[in-house]
Amino acid sequence: MPPSPFELYGKQWDTSAWAAEWMVNAARYCNTSEGKRRLEAWTIERFGLQEGQERLRKAYAPFKGPLKVPLSDANGVMFAKAASGITQLMRKEVTPDALRLYVAFVQENALCMPARDKPAPTRRKDETAAAWLGRRNEALISGAQYPELDIRACKKAATSELDRIRDETSALRTDTAFFYDRLFTRQKSIIPSPWVFEMDDQKPGFLVAETFDDSWRAWLTLHNTSHYGWYLCAEMFEEFTRRNLRTPRALEQAYKSNDTPFWQILQALTALEGFLRLATGWMNQVISGTEYYAKWFSRVRTHHGSAVIRYKPAEVARSELDRLDTTVLQTFGQDGVDHYWHFFSGLQKMTEKVPSAARRFGADAYEAIGNYAIADDVFNNMYYSPWGLQFKQYADSMLARNTHQEIMSRLGFMKPDSRTTSLPKPTLWSRFGVASQFSEILQSRWMEVRPYDQQRLHDGPEEFFIDEDIKPQAFDKLLLRLDRSLWQGASSLDPPGQPGTVARIFGLYNPNDPERPSVTRRLEAIKERERARLEARLAAKEASKPLGTFEDTIPVAVPGLKDDAVVAGHVYAAESEADVGAKTKSKKKKKSKSKSGKAATNETVKEPAETDSLVEDLSSMTVDPEALPDYLPNKFILPRKMAKASGSLDSRVFYRLLDGRYDDTSDRSEEEVPMKGNVQWKEFEKVMRRIGFSIEQTAGSSVRFDPPAKLARPITFHRPHPDAVMTNVLARSVGWRLSKRYGWTMSTFEEKSGADE
């Protein structure tokens, strides 16, 4: 069967047949009277009057050619070839700039798409989120159907991200080293306002102080918005679980039969959409400010406070760029024309081909990429899916039947404001129209009441300086002042009769809460543990403690792991029983004479245990998540086989992380308490796998650990970059979060005793 015309076009233009047909459809539609009118209106609305008119001028300008496109710019080459081919096909000039604008317009408005007749892609076992995002979108651009909504995966991501955000904001108030590390890192990518430079000329040192304050305000804004999005998403998925809505079909029936689930879903999706909007700006600032890429970007802020990031054409022209460099320049900043999934795909492919390319991005860049990718993955899972397409159609009809006041009353969690008379301008993220715009209004109202001057770290009564020698009492006083001003601002927005609503959704601390985290409270807790340990040691001298018994077993480990030393939960349990049975099944060989005439020593021969074959076949196991136990065990006893394979690696890693501060075993001497030290990330992942956790790698540095228990919440960490080594500060933070989330202490992990140790 001969190839279709679009298959030929796809080969000529270095793209798929489906994408070639879509671009042809877009060019034809945008050159009709209706299409041209809609295109021009969308361009002005999307980019603003000045920039929109400039983009239209470039699109309509005659092509002056020849166009010089570097071969490393794969996307630019594709658009140049496609524009040339479409010009011949339509017998009307279509420039590359015009075609880019056409594609952006029809993509955002879901127009002109050919039928999707290929099967939907499925995520592979152990596939990272970055690889999955790239492969998923490559399949979609080839005409594949959208993958169906995975409710379980979305819930895991939402709950783990919400916990990560809460843990981080707690750690900022209890660990000054962590506080300084976070803000110093963010300070590097801050784009100061013009007046800050002017003040620095008059008052040297002002720039450093002001950008440090800006780093706190930037972190606070990101934290509030991310907590807003993930809190509503996590609450939504918890409600699905309570109502036993476990399939897309059941969820569709629920929101069509009852308006309450519909408005809850819409509220959560628009909140997550708002976080993606902010995360985009954060990612742009961080990546354009990295040491490697900063030389190619111009980063300024207008007098109105807007950040403007553009690449420098002259500097770019003098440089030899590879494909990853070109992708970064085309993706980030105001000149960016590529979608972020191009960057994810390019980053994954380049770092696999050239591992050293990963060092072009710092730890903060990987963190920004990871946080964005997780939110983008969850949003796409819900929005770009068969379920999501049906929900979008239903949402459009529901919004059309309700007035703006009715929509705001359903989506709003703040008291009504008569000043809100007009909606903000629709943006790229306004996928739900009026609902998305109302979500943006809620965030804007919070930013308005959040006192700017009262969120300054300097010039306060605490005599704050940019160093780590601030006294705990002064630091606690500083954070208390900041929390009090935030709480007061949020309280002014609370609906009547619902105090604390806004603060809860934005993740704020009540300044009057006696349990509010602080450095002083943490230090007092450490002293109390040390006092209890000392008293227990003295008591232990009088009477030896009885040996503890272990009754729980490690739950079933999630399959598909490539680590040969991994032991699943039921294998671990079977091995424990086999050890007991082996003592009665052991046989003694009689003494026999060797060739040298000497008597051979007694040898113990154990009958082979069934667990050996199970361990070898672990990669082919399938586990029903519903078969997992409800809770994690109270104690993990590391099998003898593990201890031998890793040289007590498991206990050493956990001891370094937990560091003795959370040790409830009182019979250890000071000499037995492990020393503080760095921890290799690969060792941490390995031991977490060995006790049954599955690991979900995402784009950037974000890694989610899913516990082998139905009611235990997953936990997310950021892998350190560029060297995958946890420093003392990071290891302390990881250990603190593990202890807080699962109640783990050093005594939670023990090694089997026996002849094989």
PDB file of C-alpha atoms in Angstrom, residues 554-558 567-569 687-695 706-709:
ATOM      1  CA  ILE A 554       7.948  -6.529  56.129  1.00  0.00           C
ATOM      2  CA  PRO A 555       5.125  -5.987  53.612  1.00  0.00           C
ATOM      3  CA  VAL A 556       5.403  -7.131  50.003  1.00  0.00           C
ATOM      4  CA  ALA A 557       7.865  -5.095  47.990  1.00  0.00           C
ATOM      5  CA  VAL A 558       6.748  -3.537  44.728  1.00  0.00           C
ATOM      6  CA  VAL A 567      14.132  -9.037  49.101  1.00  0.00           C
ATOM      7  CA  ALA A 568      10.347  -8.768  48.936  1.00  0.00           C
ATOM      8  CA  GLY A 569       8.241  -8.721  52.086  1.00  0.00           C
ATOM      9  CA  VAL A 687      18.115   0.196  51.272  1.00  0.00           C
ATOM     10  CA  MET A 688      14.673   1.763  50.800  1.00  0.00           C
ATOM     11  CA  ARG A 689      14.007  -0.735  48.032  1.00  0.00           C
ATOM     12  CA  ARG A 690      15.196  -3.569  50.226  1.00  0.00           C
ATOM     13  CA  ILE A 691      12.612  -2.874  52.890  1.00  0.00           C
ATOM     14  CA  GLY A 692       9.829  -2.859  50.315  1.00  0.00           C
ATOM     15  CA  PHE A 693       9.511   0.735  49.058  1.00  0.00           C
ATOM     16  CA  SER A 694       9.006   1.338  45.353  1.00  0.00           C
ATOM     17  CA  ILE A 695      10.747   4.345  43.833  1.00  0.00           C
ATOM     18  CA  ASP A 706       5.932   4.593  47.860  1.00  0.00           C
ATOM     19  CA  PRO A 707       5.638   2.504  51.054  1.00  0.00           C
ATOM     20  CA  PRO A 708       4.432  -1.115  50.882  1.00  0.00           C
ATOM     21  CA  ALA A 709       1.346  -0.430  52.983  1.00  0.00           C
TER      22      ALA A 709
END
